Coordinates of C-alpha atoms in Angstrom, one line a residue:
Chain A
X1 CA 218.9 112.2 3.6
X2 CA 215.5 113.4 4.5
X3 CA 214.3 116.5 2.7
X4 CA 212.3 119.4 4.1
X5 CA 210.9 122.1 1.8
X6 CA 209.6 125.5 2.5
X7 CA 207.4 127.7 0.3
X8 CA 207.8 130.4 -0.6
X9 CA 211.6 130.9 -0.5
X10 CA 211.1 134.6 -0.3
X11 CA 208.2 137.0 -0.1
X12 CA 207.7 140.8 -0.1
X13 CA 204.5 142.1 1.3
X14 CA 202.9 145.4 2.4
X15 CA 202.6 146.3 6.0
X16 CA 199.3 145.0 7.5
X17 CA 198.9 142.0 5.3
X18 CA 199.2 138.4 6.3
X19 CA 201.8 135.9 4.9
X20 CA 201.6 132.1 5.0
X21 CA 204.8 130.0 5.0
X22 CA 204.6 126.3 4.4
X23 CA 207.0 123.7 5.7
X24 CA 206.8 120.2 4.2
X25 CA 208.6 117.0 5.0
X26 CA 208.9 115.3 1.6
X27 CA 210.0 111.8 2.4
X28 CA 209.1 111.2 6.1
X29 CA 206.4 111.8 8.5
X30 CA 207.2 114.6 10.9
X31 CA 205.2 114.4 14.1
X32 CA 206.9 117.6 15.3
X33 CA 208.1 120.6 13.4
X34 CA 209.9 123.6 14.8
X35 CA 209.8 127.2 13.6
X36 CA 212.8 129.5 14.0
X37 CA 213.3 133.1 13.2
X38 CA 216.7 134.5 12.3
X39 CA 217.4 138.2 12.0
X40 CA 220.4 139.4 10.0
X41 CA 223.7 138.4 11.4
X42 CA 222.0 136.8 14.4
X43 CA 221.4 133.3 15.5
X44 CA 218.3 131.1 15.1
X45 CA 215.7 131.8 17.7
X46 CA 213.1 129.1 18.4
X47 CA 209.6 130.5 18.0
X48 CA 207.4 127.6 18.5
X49 CA 207.0 123.8 18.4
X50 CA 204.3 122.5 16.1
X51 CA 202.7 119.2 16.9
X52 CA 200.5 117.4 14.4
X53 CA 196.9 117.5 15.4
X54 CA 197.4 119.7 18.5
X55 CA 198.1 123.3 19.4
X56 CA 201.5 124.7 18.9
X57 CA 203.7 125.5 21.9
X58 CA 205.2 129.0 21.8
X59 CA 208.4 130.2 23.3
X60 CA 208.3 133.0 25.8
X61 CA 207.9 136.4 24.1
X62 CA 206.4 135.0 20.9
X63 CA 202.9 136.2 20.2
X64 CA 200.7 133.3 19.3
X65 CA 198.0 135.5 17.9
X66 CA 200.5 137.1 15.5
X67 CA 202.3 133.9 14.5
X68 CA 199.6 131.4 13.8
X69 CA 200.9 127.8 13.4
X70 CA 198.9 124.9 12.0
X71 CA 200.1 121.4 11.7
X72 CA 197.3 119.8 9.8
X73 CA 199.1 116.6 8.7
X74 CA 202.2 114.6 9.3
X75 CA 204.0 116.3 6.4
X76 CA 202.8 119.9 6.5
X77 CA 203.1 122.7 9.0
X78 CA 202.2 126.3 8.2
X79 CA 203.2 129.6 9.8
X80 CA 201.0 132.6 9.2
X81 CA 202.4 136.0 10.1
X82 CA 199.3 138.1 10.6
X83 CA 199.2 141.9 10.1
X84 CA 202.9 141.9 9.2
X85 CA 205.0 144.9 10.1
X86 CA 208.5 145.9 9.0
X87 CA 209.9 144.5 12.2
X88 CA 208.7 141.1 11.3
X89 CA 211.1 141.1 8.3
X90 CA 213.3 138.1 9.0
X91 CA 214.5 134.7 7.8
X92 CA 212.1 132.0 8.9
X93 CA 213.3 128.5 9.0
X94 CA 211.4 125.3 9.8
X95 CA 212.8 122.0 11.1
X96 CA 211.2 118.7 11.0
X97 CA 211.9 115.8 13.2
X98 CA 210.7 112.2 13.5
X99 CA 212.0 109.5 15.8
X100 CA 212.7 107.4 12.7
X101 CA 214.8 110.0 10.9
X102 CA 217.6 110.8 13.3
X103 CA 218.8 113.0 16.1
X104 CA 219.5 116.1 14.2
X105 CA 216.3 116.9 12.6
X106 CA 216.3 118.4 9.1
X107 CA 216.0 122.0 8.2
X108 CA 214.1 123.6 5.4
X109 CA 215.9 126.1 3.1
X110 CA 214.3 129.0 4.9
X111 CA 211.8 131.8 3.8
X112 CA 213.0 135.4 3.6
X113 CA 210.2 137.8 4.5
X114 CA 210.4 141.5 3.8
X115 CA 207.6 143.7 5.0
X116 CA 207.5 147.1 3.3
Chain B
X1 CA 220.7 132.4 31.1
X2 CA 222.7 131.7 28.0
X3 CA 222.7 128.0 27.4
X4 CA 225.0 127.8 24.4
X5 CA 228.0 130.2 24.3
X6 CA 230.2 130.7 21.3
X7 CA 232.8 133.3 22.2
X8 CA 234.3 133.8 18.7
X9 CA 232.2 136.1 16.6
X10 CA 234.6 135.7 13.7
X11 CA 237.7 133.8 12.7
X12 CA 240.1 134.0 9.8
X13 CA 242.1 130.9 8.9
X14 CA 244.6 130.2 6.2
X15 CA 243.5 127.5 3.7
X16 CA 244.7 124.0 4.6
X17 CA 245.1 124.8 8.2
X18 CA 243.0 123.2 11.0
X19 CA 240.6 125.4 12.9
X20 CA 238.9 125.0 16.2
X21 CA 235.6 126.7 16.9
X22 CA 234.7 127.0 20.5
X23 CA 231.4 126.1 22.2
X24 CA 230.4 125.8 25.8
X25 CA 227.0 124.9 27.1
X26 CA 225.0 124.8 30.3
X27 CA 222.5 122.2 31.3
X28 CA 221.4 120.3 34.3
X29 CA 220.2 117.4 32.3
X30 CA 222.2 114.2 32.3
X31 CA 221.0 113.3 28.8
X32 CA 221.5 115.8 26.1
X33 CA 222.8 116.2 22.6
X34 CA 225.2 118.6 21.0
X35 CA 225.2 119.6 17.4
X36 CA 227.2 121.7 14.9
X37 CA 225.6 123.3 11.9
X38 CA 227.1 125.2 9.0
X39 CA 225.1 128.0 7.4
X40 CA 226.5 129.4 4.1
X41 CA 225.4 132.7 2.7
X42 CA 222.4 130.9 1.0
X43 CA 220.9 130.5 4.5
X44 CA 220.4 126.7 4.5
X45 CA 221.3 124.9 7.7
X46 CA 223.7 122.0 7.1
X47 CA 224.1 119.4 9.8
X48 CA 227.7 118.6 10.4
X49 CA 228.2 116.5 13.5
X50 CA 226.4 115.2 16.6
X51 CA 227.6 114.2 20.0
X52 CA 225.4 112.5 22.6
X53 CA 226.1 113.2 26.3
X54 CA 226.6 109.5 26.9
X55 CA 228.9 108.9 23.9
X56 CA 232.3 108.0 25.3
X57 CA 234.2 108.7 22.1
X58 CA 234.5 112.1 20.4
X59 CA 232.3 112.2 17.2
X60 CA 234.0 112.4 13.8
X61 CA 232.6 113.0 10.4
X62 CA 235.2 113.3 7.7
X63 CA 237.2 116.5 8.3
X64 CA 234.9 117.4 11.2
X65 CA 235.5 116.2 14.7
X66 CA 234.0 117.3 18.0
X67 CA 236.2 117.7 21.0
X68 CA 233.8 116.8 23.7
X69 CA 234.9 117.8 27.3
X70 CA 232.0 116.8 29.4
X71 CA 233.4 118.0 32.8
X72 CA 234.1 121.4 31.2
X73 CA 230.9 121.4 29.3
X74 CA 232.6 122.2 26.1
X75 CA 232.0 120.9 22.6
X76 CA 234.5 122.4 20.3
X77 CA 234.4 121.7 16.6
X78 CA 237.6 121.0 14.8
X79 CA 237.9 121.3 11.1
X80 CA 241.0 119.8 9.6
X81 CA 242.6 120.9 6.4
X82 CA 240.3 123.8 5.9
X83 CA 239.0 124.7 2.4
X84 CA 237.7 127.8 0.9
X85 CA 234.2 126.3 0.8
X86 CA 234.3 126.1 4.6
X87 CA 233.8 129.8 4.8
X88 CA 230.4 130.2 6.5
X89 CA 228.6 130.8 9.8
X90 CA 228.9 127.9 12.2
X91 CA 226.4 127.3 15.0
X92 CA 226.7 125.1 18.0
X93 CA 223.4 123.8 19.3
X94 CA 222.0 121.6 22.0
X95 CA 219.1 119.4 22.6
X96 CA 218.2 119.0 26.3
X97 CA 216.8 115.8 27.7
X98 CA 216.4 112.5 26.0
X99 CA 216.1 112.4 22.3
X100 CA 212.6 112.4 21.1
X101 CA 210.8 114.0 18.2
X102 CA 209.5 116.8 20.4
X103 CA 212.9 117.8 21.8
X104 CA 213.8 121.3 21.1
X105 CA 217.2 122.3 19.7
X106 CA 218.6 125.7 20.8
X107 CA 221.4 127.5 19.1
X108 CA 224.4 129.5 20.1
X109 CA 225.2 132.9 18.6
X110 CA 227.4 131.5 15.9
X111 CA 231.0 132.0 14.6
X112 CA 231.7 133.4 11.2
X113 CA 234.6 131.5 9.7
X114 CA 236.5 132.9 6.8
X115 CA 239.1 130.9 5.0
X116 CA 242.0 132.8 3.3
X117 CA 243.5 131.4 0.1

């Protein structure tokens, strides 16, 4: 099946710093990528839809200036958490979809962010 | 309003027994898709099964089957002959509208399944 990678798999940073998370589709072109956040023992909450070559679409309540999304190519989307605070500590998961790949989309392995 | 409802926060099942995980959904779209994912403690999301709203037959994938009751708006997951490795979080999810690469998938709250040896 199609493979989606995320880097880093985990990161610990100090409060106030920015953290960049990469999501790559390794064997297909992803016109759309989705970013989810999952707090412990909770469900995945969609943060934003990332479209190659255009601005991301954010879900209600998600601060676009805090969570910067860039989808520079058909295989790479990045999520930057700016001025991270402890409440941003979470598991961030991306999903990549392409009409050629299938209905379900494919999920990356996730990135665990801990902000001290 | 909650679009995907999973009413079972946790379930315990004896190994080799069948288990049904409940899921109800709410949508006004005629075209939609329903998914089940498994999330082990490692955090990865594993796709299990998919049911399109126009599919007349219930989807099956090995030990997984989806009991699709369109009029009741339910899409329960049935796991037959449960195994210890089935212990994980299970999420029901929905895509509204026709399938396209831009279609969002939203998730229910999940059910933690624990298999007893």
